[in-house]
Short mmCIF file of C-alpha atoms in Angstrom, two decimals:
data_model
loop_
_atom_site.label_atom_id
_atom_site.label_comp_id
_atom_site.label_asym_id
_atom_site.label_seq_id
_atom_site.Cartn_x
_atom_site.Cartn_y
_atom_site.Cartn_z
CA MET A 1 122.93 114.77 105.82
CA PHE A 2 124.92 112.81 108.37
CA SER A 3 127.64 110.41 107.36
CA HIS A 4 127.09 106.70 106.98
CA HIS A 5 127.80 106.30 110.71
CA SER A 6 124.28 107.53 111.45
CA ARG A 7 121.92 104.71 112.41
CA SER A 8 118.18 104.39 112.05
CA LEU A 9 116.18 103.36 115.10
CA GLY A 10 112.69 102.94 113.68
CA ARG A 11 111.40 106.48 113.50
CA ASP A 12 114.45 107.77 115.44
CA TRP A 13 118.08 108.36 114.47
CA THR A 14 121.39 108.40 116.33
CA THR A 15 124.61 109.98 115.17
CA PRO A 16 128.05 110.37 116.79
CA TRP A 17 128.60 113.75 118.49
CA GLU A 18 131.46 114.67 116.18
CA ASN A 19 129.16 114.20 113.14
CA LEU A 20 126.56 116.55 114.57
CA GLN A 21 129.26 119.04 115.61
CA ARG A 22 130.84 118.98 112.17
CA CYS A 23 127.45 119.32 110.47
CA CYS A 24 126.06 122.06 112.71
CA TRP A 25 129.18 124.14 113.52
CA ASN A 26 128.34 127.81 112.99
CA ARG A 27 124.72 126.83 112.49
CA HIS A 28 121.84 127.54 114.78
CA ILE A 29 119.06 125.48 116.25
CA SER A 30 115.94 127.50 116.93
CA SER A 31 112.40 126.56 117.80
CA CYS A 32 113.70 124.10 120.38
CA MET A 33 110.71 124.07 122.66
CA ARG A 34 112.33 122.06 125.39
CA TRP A 35 115.60 120.47 126.48
CA PRO A 36 114.62 117.41 128.44
CA GLY A 37 118.20 116.68 129.45
CA HIS A 38 119.38 113.12 129.54
CA TYR A 39 117.08 110.57 127.99
CA SER A 40 116.15 107.97 130.58
CA GLN A 41 117.30 104.95 128.59
CA VAL A 42 120.49 106.20 126.96
CA PRO A 43 123.52 108.18 128.20
CA TYR A 44 123.14 111.03 125.72
CA PRO A 45 120.89 114.09 125.34
CA TYR A 46 117.53 113.75 123.66
CA PHE A 47 116.72 116.63 121.30
CA SER A 48 113.06 117.08 120.57
CA SER A 49 111.06 119.81 118.84
CA ARG A 50 108.10 119.70 116.56
CA HIS A 51 109.78 122.19 114.23
CA PHE A 52 113.34 120.96 114.49
CA SER A 53 115.27 121.10 111.22
CA LEU A 54 118.95 120.42 110.68
CA ASN A 55 118.97 122.72 107.67
CA TRP A 56 118.17 125.87 109.65
CA ARG A 57 120.73 128.38 110.96
CA PRO A 58 119.52 129.95 114.20
CA PRO A 59 121.87 131.57 116.90
CA CYS A 60 125.19 129.84 117.08
CA LEU A 61 124.82 127.00 119.49
CA PHE A 62 127.99 124.97 119.47
CA GLU A 63 130.45 127.86 119.11
CA SER A 64 129.19 129.79 122.09
CA ARG A 65 129.36 126.78 124.42
CA THR A 66 126.99 128.65 126.68
CA GLN A 67 124.66 126.89 129.00
CA PHE A 68 121.45 125.73 127.35
CA GLN A 69 118.19 127.15 128.50
CA TYR A 70 115.94 124.97 130.64
CA CYS A 71 118.61 122.51 131.73
CA ASN A 72 122.13 122.39 133.10
CA TRP A 73 123.74 120.81 130.08
CA ARG A 74 126.76 121.91 128.01
CA PRO A 75 128.06 120.55 124.72
CA ASP A 76 131.51 120.22 126.23
CA ASN A 77 130.03 117.65 128.61
CA LEU A 78 129.98 115.30 125.63
CA SER A 79 132.94 113.18 124.68
CA GLN A 80 133.88 112.61 121.07
CA THR A 81 132.22 109.21 121.24
CA SER A 82 128.91 110.47 122.62
CA LEU A 83 125.76 110.04 120.58
CA ILE A 84 122.98 112.52 119.85
CA HIS A 85 119.50 111.00 119.72
CA LEU A 86 117.23 112.77 117.25
CA SER A 87 113.54 111.93 117.15
CA SER A 88 112.47 111.96 113.51
CA TYR A 89 108.86 111.83 114.62
CA VAL A 90 109.17 115.51 115.49
CA MET A 91 111.46 116.53 112.63
CA ASN A 92 110.20 118.52 109.67
CA ALA A 93 113.13 117.59 107.46
CA GLU A 94 112.46 116.77 103.84
CA GLY A 95 111.00 113.29 103.44
CA ASP A 96 109.44 113.23 106.91
CA GLU A 97 105.77 112.34 107.27
CA PRO A 98 103.04 114.96 106.90
CA SER A 99 101.65 116.07 110.25
CA SER A 100 98.32 114.42 109.41
CA LYS A 101 100.07 111.05 109.45
CA ARG A 102 102.15 111.59 112.57
CA ARG A 103 99.76 110.25 115.14
CA LYS A 104 100.17 108.44 118.40
CA HIS A 105 96.72 106.96 118.66
CA GLN A 106 96.64 103.46 120.07
CA GLY A 107 93.89 100.96 119.53
CA VAL A 108 92.71 97.84 117.80
CA ILE A 109 91.51 97.93 114.21
CA LYS A 110 87.99 96.55 113.96
CA ARG A 111 87.28 94.50 110.85
CA ASN A 112 83.91 92.95 110.10
CA TRP A 113 82.90 89.78 108.33
CA GLU A 114 80.87 90.70 105.25
CA TYR A 115 78.53 87.93 104.13
CA MET A 116 77.87 87.56 100.43
CA CYS A 117 74.86 85.23 100.75
CA SER A 118 72.04 86.84 98.76
CA HIS A 119 69.49 86.29 101.54
CA ASP A 120 71.65 88.04 104.12
CA LYS A 121 73.98 90.42 102.31
CA GLU A 122 73.65 93.15 104.89
CA LYS A 123 74.57 90.95 107.83
CA THR A 124 78.05 91.34 109.27
CA LYS A 125 79.79 90.07 112.37
CA ILE A 126 82.59 91.52 114.45
CA LEU A 127 85.97 89.84 114.37
CA GLY A 128 86.04 87.05 116.91
CA ASP A 129 82.35 86.18 116.71
CA LYS A 130 82.27 82.43 116.17
CA ASN A 131 78.57 82.28 115.24
CA VAL A 132 78.14 81.08 111.68
CA ASP A 133 75.29 82.04 109.39
CA PRO A 134 73.06 78.95 109.50
CA LYS A 135 72.48 79.04 105.75
CA CYS A 136 76.23 78.95 105.07
CA GLU A 137 76.97 75.67 106.82
CA ASP A 138 78.53 72.46 105.51
CA SER A 139 76.43 69.61 104.14
CA GLU A 140 77.16 66.42 102.26
CA ASN A 141 76.79 68.30 98.97
CA LYS A 142 79.02 71.23 99.90
CA PHE A 143 82.61 71.78 100.97
CA ASP A 144 83.34 75.06 102.77
CA PHE A 145 86.85 76.34 103.39
CA SER A 146 88.64 79.60 104.18
CA VAL A 147 91.75 81.18 102.66
CA MET A 148 94.06 83.86 104.04
CA SER A 149 96.58 85.81 101.98
CA TYR A 150 99.12 87.73 104.06
CA ASN A 151 102.36 89.54 103.27
CA ILE A 152 104.01 89.27 106.70
CA LEU A 153 106.94 91.66 105.94
CA SER A 154 110.37 90.05 105.91
CA GLN A 155 112.54 91.42 108.71
CA ASP A 156 115.54 91.83 106.41
CA LEU A 157 113.45 93.81 103.93
CA LEU A 158 112.08 95.95 106.76
CA GLU A 159 115.58 96.83 107.90
CA ASP A 160 116.80 97.45 104.34
CA ASN A 161 113.91 99.87 103.75
CA SER A 162 113.76 101.61 107.12
CA HIS A 163 112.70 104.89 105.44
CA LEU A 164 109.25 103.34 104.96
CA TYR A 165 108.76 102.96 108.71
CA ARG A 166 109.80 106.34 110.11
CA HIS A 167 106.35 106.70 111.66
CA CYS A 168 106.84 103.58 113.79
CA ARG A 169 108.24 103.29 117.27
CA ARG A 170 111.39 101.18 117.25
CA PRO A 171 110.12 98.37 119.54
CA VAL A 172 107.23 97.43 117.23
CA LEU A 173 109.71 96.78 114.39
CA HIS A 174 111.66 94.03 116.13
CA TRP A 175 110.98 90.50 114.92
CA SER A 176 110.75 89.35 118.53
CA PHE A 177 107.75 91.68 118.90
CA ARG A 178 106.29 91.17 115.43
CA PHE A 179 106.18 87.38 115.14
CA PRO A 180 104.00 86.74 118.23
CA ASN A 181 101.51 89.29 116.86
CA ILE A 182 101.49 87.67 113.42
CA LEU A 183 101.05 84.21 114.91
CA LYS A 184 98.24 85.54 117.11
CA GLU A 185 96.43 86.83 114.01
CA ILE A 186 96.83 83.49 112.24
CA LYS A 187 95.48 81.62 115.26
CA HIS A 188 92.57 84.01 115.59
CA PHE A 189 91.46 83.83 111.97
CA ASP A 190 92.01 80.05 111.87
CA ALA A 191 91.99 79.84 108.06
CA ASP A 192 92.09 76.45 106.36
CA VAL A 193 94.66 77.65 103.80
CA LEU A 194 97.39 80.26 104.33
CA CYS A 195 99.18 81.97 101.45
CA LEU A 196 102.08 83.93 102.95
CA GLN A 197 104.49 86.28 101.19
CA GLU A 198 107.84 87.72 102.35
CA VAL A 199 108.47 84.67 104.50
CA GLN A 200 112.11 84.93 105.55
CA GLU A 201 113.95 81.61 105.23
CA ASP A 202 115.71 81.55 108.61
CA HIS A 203 112.53 82.60 110.44
CA TYR A 204 110.52 80.03 108.47
CA GLY A 205 112.75 77.16 109.53
CA ALA A 206 113.24 78.21 113.14
CA GLU A 207 109.83 79.66 114.10
CA ILE A 208 107.15 79.97 111.43
CA ARG A 209 106.95 76.40 110.19
CA PRO A 210 107.20 74.73 113.65
CA SER A 211 104.54 77.09 115.02
CA LEU A 212 102.14 76.47 112.13
CA GLU A 213 102.71 72.70 112.22
CA SER A 214 101.76 72.74 115.89
CA LEU A 215 98.45 74.33 114.81
CA GLY A 216 97.71 71.46 112.42
CA TYR A 217 99.08 72.93 109.18
CA HIS A 218 101.18 71.25 106.52
CA CYS A 219 103.64 73.79 105.08
CA GLU A 220 105.27 74.15 101.67
CA TYR A 221 107.82 76.88 100.93
CA LYS A 222 109.60 78.32 97.92
CA MET A 223 112.48 80.70 98.57
CA ARG A 224 113.32 83.43 96.08
CA THR A 225 116.26 82.70 93.82
CA GLY A 226 119.63 84.40 94.01
CA ARG A 227 120.59 85.63 97.44
CA LYS A 228 117.17 86.96 98.39
CA PRO A 229 116.26 86.05 101.99
CA ASP A 230 112.52 85.44 101.65
CA GLY A 231 109.93 83.57 99.66
CA CYS A 232 106.33 82.34 99.48
CA ALA A 233 104.63 79.69 101.61
CA ILE A 234 101.34 77.83 101.31
CA CYS A 235 100.10 76.08 104.43
CA PHE A 236 96.92 74.03 104.75
CA LYS A 237 95.18 72.10 107.50
CA HIS A 238 95.59 68.32 107.50
CA SER A 239 92.01 68.00 108.65
CA LYS A 240 90.64 69.67 105.50
CA PHE A 241 92.94 68.69 102.64
CA SER A 242 95.43 66.12 101.42
CA LEU A 243 98.34 67.12 99.19
CA LEU A 244 98.39 65.95 95.57
CA SER A 245 101.29 67.94 94.11
CA VAL A 246 103.73 70.79 94.77
CA ASN A 247 104.78 72.99 91.87
CA PRO A 248 107.28 75.82 92.49
CA VAL A 249 107.73 78.49 89.82
CA GLU A 250 110.97 80.43 89.39
CA PHE A 251 110.62 83.62 87.38
CA TYR A 252 114.38 84.00 86.94
CA ARG A 253 115.70 82.59 83.66
CA PRO A 254 119.45 82.93 83.05
CA ASP A 255 118.99 82.54 79.29
CA ILE A 256 116.40 85.33 78.99
CA SER A 257 117.62 88.87 79.69
CA LEU A 258 114.11 90.10 80.46
CA LEU A 259 113.73 87.64 83.32
CA ASP A 260 116.63 88.70 85.54
CA ARG A 261 114.60 89.12 88.76
CA ASP A 262 114.35 86.64 91.61
CA ASN A 263 110.60 86.54 92.28
CA VAL A 264 108.86 83.19 92.62
CA GLY A 265 105.47 81.54 92.79
CA LEU A 266 104.12 78.34 94.32
CA VAL A 267 101.20 76.21 93.11
CA LEU A 268 99.65 73.36 95.11
CA LEU A 269 97.00 70.85 94.10
CA LEU A 270 94.88 69.94 97.12
CA GLN A 271 92.25 67.26 97.57
CA PRO A 272 89.37 68.14 99.91
CA LYS A 273 88.76 65.52 102.58
CA ILE A 274 85.10 64.61 102.16
CA PRO A 275 84.38 61.03 103.21
CA CYS A 276 80.84 60.86 101.88
CA ALA A 277 81.28 62.45 98.45
CA ALA A 278 83.73 62.70 95.59
CA SER A 279 85.03 66.17 94.87
CA PRO A 280 87.37 67.83 92.40
CA ALA A 281 90.80 68.95 93.53
CA ILE A 282 91.43 72.61 94.29
CA CYS A 283 94.41 74.48 92.83
CA VAL A 284 95.93 77.08 95.19
CA ALA A 285 98.56 79.51 93.87
CA ASN A 286 100.63 82.09 95.72
CA THR A 287 103.10 84.68 94.39
CA HIS A 288 104.83 87.99 95.01
CA LEU A 289 105.45 89.80 91.73
CA LEU A 290 108.22 92.31 91.08
CA TYR A 291 107.75 95.68 92.78
CA ASN A 292 109.50 98.00 90.29
CA PRO A 293 106.68 100.24 88.97
CA ARG A 294 108.53 100.90 85.70
CA ARG A 295 109.01 97.27 84.69
CA GLY A 296 105.52 96.27 83.65
CA ASP A 297 107.04 94.04 80.99
CA ILE A 298 108.60 91.86 83.69
CA LYS A 299 105.43 91.86 85.79
CA LEU A 300 103.27 90.68 82.87
CA THR A 301 105.77 87.97 81.97
CA GLN A 302 105.95 86.74 85.56
CA LEU A 303 102.16 86.64 85.69
CA ALA A 304 102.03 84.71 82.39
CA MET A 305 104.49 82.16 83.79
CA LEU A 306 102.35 81.69 86.90
CA LEU A 307 99.16 81.33 84.83
CA ALA A 308 100.85 78.77 82.59
CA GLU A 309 101.79 76.70 85.63
CA ILE A 310 98.28 76.99 87.05
CA SER A 311 96.88 75.87 83.69
CA SER A 312 99.15 72.82 83.72
CA VAL A 313 98.33 71.88 87.33
CA ALA A 314 94.57 72.60 87.27
CA HIS A 315 93.87 70.96 83.91
CA GLN A 316 91.50 67.98 84.15
CA LYS A 317 91.05 65.00 81.84
CA ASP A 318 87.82 66.35 80.39
CA GLY A 319 89.58 69.55 79.30
CA SER A 320 88.14 71.73 82.05
CA PHE A 321 89.96 73.23 85.03
CA CYS A 322 89.47 72.41 88.66
CA PRO A 323 88.58 75.33 90.97
CA ILE A 324 91.41 77.84 91.39
CA VAL A 325 92.34 80.25 94.17
CA MET A 326 95.19 82.63 93.29
CA CYS A 327 96.61 84.80 96.07
CA GLY A 328 99.51 87.15 96.53
CA ASP A 329 101.09 90.56 96.43
CA PHE A 330 100.80 91.50 92.75
CA ASN A 331 102.31 94.99 93.14
CA SER A 332 99.55 96.36 90.94
CA VAL A 333 96.56 98.53 91.78
CA PRO A 334 92.87 97.90 90.99
CA GLY A 335 91.88 98.93 87.50
CA SER A 336 95.43 98.72 86.15
CA PRO A 337 96.05 96.81 82.90
CA LEU A 338 97.61 93.90 84.82
CA TYR A 339 94.66 93.71 87.21
CA SER A 340 92.17 93.95 84.34
CA PHE A 341 93.97 91.16 82.50
CA ILE A 342 93.57 88.84 85.49
CA LYS A 343 89.85 89.55 85.83
CA GLU A 344 88.84 89.87 82.19
CA GLY A 345 91.11 87.20 80.73
CA LYS A 346 92.38 89.42 77.92
CA LEU A 347 94.64 92.42 77.34
CA ASN A 348 95.62 94.30 74.22
CA TYR A 349 98.90 95.93 75.20
CA GLU A 350 99.71 97.65 71.90
CA GLY A 351 101.07 101.13 72.65
CA LEU A 352 101.03 100.56 76.41
CA ALA A 353 103.89 102.18 78.34
CA ILE A 354 105.71 99.76 80.62
CA GLY A 355 105.19 102.05 83.62
CA LYS A 356 101.41 101.99 83.15
CA VAL A 357 101.01 98.21 83.42
CA SER A 358 100.71 98.09 87.21
CA GLY A 359 99.10 101.49 87.73
CA GLN A 360 101.74 102.54 90.25
CA GLU A 361 103.25 105.22 88.01
CA GLN A 362 101.26 108.43 87.55
CA SER A 363 103.12 109.59 84.45
CA SER A 364 104.40 107.62 81.48
CA ARG A 365 106.62 110.45 80.20
CA GLY A 366 109.93 109.13 78.93
CA GLN A 367 108.90 105.49 79.22
CA ARG A 368 109.25 103.02 76.42
CA ILE A 369 106.32 101.10 74.98
CA LEU A 370 105.87 97.37 75.55
CA SER A 371 107.46 95.35 72.78
CA ILE A 372 105.44 92.89 70.70
CA PRO A 373 105.71 90.16 71.83
CA ILE A 374 106.69 91.01 75.40
CA TRP A 375 108.72 87.85 76.04
CA PRO A 376 110.86 85.87 73.60
CA PRO A 377 109.67 82.58 72.03
CA ASN A 378 112.26 80.51 73.88
CA LEU A 379 110.36 81.11 77.14
CA GLY A 380 107.98 78.43 75.85
CA ILE A 381 104.78 80.23 76.84
CA SER A 382 102.15 81.32 74.34
CA GLN A 383 100.15 84.53 74.24
CA ASN A 384 97.36 82.43 75.79
CA CYS A 385 99.53 81.92 78.89
CA VAL A 386 99.96 78.18 78.46
CA TYR A 387 103.08 76.11 77.98
CA GLU A 388 104.19 75.50 74.41
CA VAL A 389 106.65 72.81 75.41
CA GLN A 390 106.23 69.41 76.99
CA GLN A 391 107.12 70.00 80.62
CA VAL A 392 109.53 67.80 82.52
CA PRO A 393 107.42 65.85 85.07
CA LYS A 394 107.59 67.40 88.51
CA VAL A 395 108.10 65.84 91.91
CA GLU A 396 104.83 64.42 93.17
CA LYS A 397 104.37 64.87 96.91
CA THR A 398 101.64 63.36 99.03
CA ASP A 399 100.96 63.14 102.73
CA SER A 400 102.18 59.53 102.81
CA ASP A 401 105.03 59.28 100.34
CA LEU A 402 107.39 61.09 98.00
CA THR A 403 107.91 59.82 94.47
CA GLN A 404 110.07 61.11 91.64
CA THR A 405 109.07 60.38 88.08
CA GLN A 406 111.82 59.99 85.53
CA PRO A 407 112.36 63.07 83.35
CA LYS A 408 111.72 62.69 79.64
CA GLN A 409 113.14 64.55 76.72
CA THR A 410 111.36 67.84 76.20
CA GLU A 411 110.09 68.66 72.74
CA VAL A 412 109.45 72.17 71.58
CA LEU A 413 105.95 72.45 70.19
CA VAL A 414 105.98 76.15 69.41
CA THR A 415 103.30 77.02 66.91
CA ALA A 416 103.70 79.59 64.18
CA GLU A 417 101.76 82.48 65.67
CA LYS A 418 101.32 85.79 64.02
CA LEU A 419 102.84 88.49 66.18
CA SER A 420 99.97 89.75 68.27
CA SER A 421 99.60 92.25 71.07
CA ASN A 422 96.70 90.32 72.60
CA LEU A 423 97.21 88.33 75.78
CA GLN A 424 94.62 85.84 76.99
CA HIS A 425 94.07 83.25 79.69
CA HIS A 426 91.37 80.61 80.03
CA PHE A 427 90.24 81.14 83.62
CA SER A 428 87.19 82.98 84.86
CA LEU A 429 88.67 84.81 87.85
CA SER A 430 86.91 87.14 90.25
CA SER A 431 88.36 89.27 93.03
CA VAL A 432 87.16 88.63 96.56
CA TYR A 433 87.25 92.37 97.26
CA SER A 434 85.54 95.23 95.41
CA HIS A 435 88.39 97.70 96.28
CA TYR A 436 86.07 100.65 96.99
CA PHE A 437 83.55 101.28 99.73
CA PRO A 438 80.16 101.38 98.00
CA ASP A 439 78.67 104.15 100.13
CA THR A 440 81.56 106.63 99.79
CA GLY A 441 83.69 105.47 96.86
CA ILE A 442 86.76 105.71 99.11
CA PRO A 443 89.44 103.15 98.15
CA GLU A 444 90.16 100.15 100.32
CA VAL A 445 93.84 99.67 101.14
CA THR A 446 95.82 96.51 101.85
CA THR A 447 99.19 98.11 102.64
CA CYS A 448 100.07 101.33 104.46
CA HIS A 449 103.50 102.76 105.32
CA SER A 450 105.29 106.10 105.23
CA ARG A 451 105.26 106.37 101.43
CA SER A 452 101.88 105.05 100.34
CA ALA A 453 98.58 103.43 101.23
CA ILE A 454 97.12 101.39 98.36
CA THR A 455 95.78 97.97 97.37
CA VAL A 456 98.33 95.54 95.93
CA ASP A 457 97.23 92.27 97.61
CA TYR A 458 94.46 90.09 96.20
CA ILE A 459 92.58 86.83 96.46
CA PHE A 460 91.29 85.78 93.04
CA TYR A 461 89.09 82.72 92.61
CA SER A 462 87.50 80.86 89.72
CA ALA A 463 83.73 81.06 89.40
CA GLU A 464 81.29 81.02 86.55
CA LYS A 465 79.14 84.03 87.35
CA GLU A 466 75.73 85.29 86.45
CA ASP A 467 74.19 88.54 87.56
CA VAL A 468 71.37 88.32 90.06
CA ALA A 469 68.58 90.82 89.39
CA GLY A 470 67.98 93.10 92.31
CA HIS A 471 71.24 92.15 94.00
CA PRO A 472 74.02 94.26 92.44
CA GLY A 473 77.41 92.73 92.95
CA ALA A 474 76.09 89.32 94.01
CA GLU A 475 77.85 86.37 92.45
CA VAL A 476 76.47 82.87 91.98
CA ALA A 477 78.89 80.02 91.35
CA LEU A 478 77.64 77.38 88.94
CA VAL A 479 78.76 73.74 88.81
CA GLY A 480 82.56 73.46 88.99
CA GLY A 481 83.13 76.93 90.38
CA LEU A 482 83.59 78.43 93.82
CA LYS A 483 81.03 80.53 95.62
CA LEU A 484 82.24 83.39 97.79
CA LEU A 485 80.45 83.15 101.14
CA ALA A 486 82.16 85.89 103.15
CA ARG A 487 85.16 88.18 103.32
CA LEU A 488 86.92 90.07 106.09
CA SER A 489 86.41 93.78 105.48
CA LEU A 490 89.30 96.04 104.52
CA LEU A 491 89.95 99.58 105.73
CA THR A 492 90.63 103.07 104.41
CA GLU A 493 93.93 104.91 104.70
CA GLN A 494 92.34 107.24 107.25
CA ASP A 495 91.28 104.25 109.36
CA LEU A 496 94.83 102.96 109.46
CA TRP A 497 96.43 106.27 110.38
CA THR A 498 94.20 106.49 113.45
CA VAL A 499 96.34 103.64 114.80
CA ASN A 500 99.59 105.15 113.45
CA GLY A 501 99.59 103.25 110.16
CA LEU A 502 101.30 99.90 109.69
CA PRO A 503 103.08 98.24 111.40
CA ASN A 504 101.77 99.21 114.82
CA GLU A 505 101.41 97.71 118.29
CA ASN A 506 98.70 95.26 117.23
CA ASN A 507 99.30 94.78 113.48
CA SER A 508 102.86 93.72 112.84
CA SER A 509 103.14 93.87 109.06
CA ASP A 510 102.82 96.78 106.66
CA HIS A 511 100.11 94.73 104.92
CA LEU A 512 96.69 93.66 106.16
CA PRO A 513 95.74 89.98 105.99
CA LEU A 514 93.03 89.20 103.43
CA LEU A 515 90.55 86.48 104.33
CA ALA A 516 87.72 84.81 102.42
CA LYS A 517 85.33 81.90 102.91
CA PHE A 518 84.40 79.78 99.89
CA ARG A 519 81.96 76.99 99.09
CA LEU A 520 82.60 74.23 96.59
CA GLU A 521 79.35 72.77 95.28
CA LEU A 522 79.66 68.98 94.88
#
């Protein structure tokens, strides 16, 4: 409505007086319940009404230049450079939040630890309780570790998408307020491995990395390509792991028109530090897939590229794979074709509309069908999500040195495959979370802002599973797999709106951190 000179202030807006005068001349403002006069922190009037709408035409306000009711204030007291402060929290303009979401409740979100041990499945503990289940402790034949996945919300992306945070007070959106809260969460959870998304490069170098290194973490970072300001980071504790290799994945390919987006992934190979026993390495992957709900073709191709890199990194000499933990913001909802492909290891996409891949789109009307194959042969990745070309050796990084192997000539080994609409991968991946509360069937959510509250963040892990009679949902990891010990509970949309959604005074991202504890049987 206002010109481009209008500025967003979190959930509030300011506009020059002449813009408001030009917009509202010969219009009326009714239902103004009060005129508080001059706002205490700014030299301009503060208009506030629960039913205020700039599209209404009540009695002429600015033409009459009569004194306003309830306060000694006249429009001619304003200069042409004065600003009008409009609180969007109390506006009913189109696009504003439903009244059920406009809440001012303050408080701390309580999240419980949910133990998955079959002998104690019902036991939970409140956040901050340091007591550990005695039957889930370390021994010489076990290696326990914890993983956090957290989209921390890049400040640049927050400011570029301010319409998603109209429900927030302006102060809670400042990076100077948000980062201490995020760091406090990381310290509190004290995870052994952090997989962070939307890590802004300048903040990473100046604040995030130094702060995490002071907590005993080693940090690796991959910035998005192009001019994007953020990327993915994986950080791990020196006391628990040593670094075997770092493998960044760029999803942008200048020679492939399909892959014109700047998303990235990062794959690390970590060696558990166990002095009294030999153990396999653990492959940890982190990514943030494309958001666009109508480009499922790009999402599936990006996922295939990440899985191919994981396959290359996690492959062992005996032909098996070391344990895998795959984290990130996959911009796909539970039960969607992309989600099902990750968990089931197969997907027949024949006739599938591109907008249905991630489950974010409710209607596929007017959408084209996925092509067969989805990506061109020169990508060098098969329908089994493995590389079809000999990869150039990557930089090997360790805690003590940095070596560069000499690149060799790559040879295309593309096999003559019949065109197939079947995708496969070779991992047995489970989701840490079940995505619905068992007692009510209400969905869990991992992100909540003005437009939506859904699950898009996941921690997947490799485990050979067998059902346990009498314990629905229990999972037992066999030799070579990971056993899920515990997870930090998620919340419902209603839970989050009781504290005014995300971000808020205590939770400084629009995503919740996911946290899981695993055991590696040696």
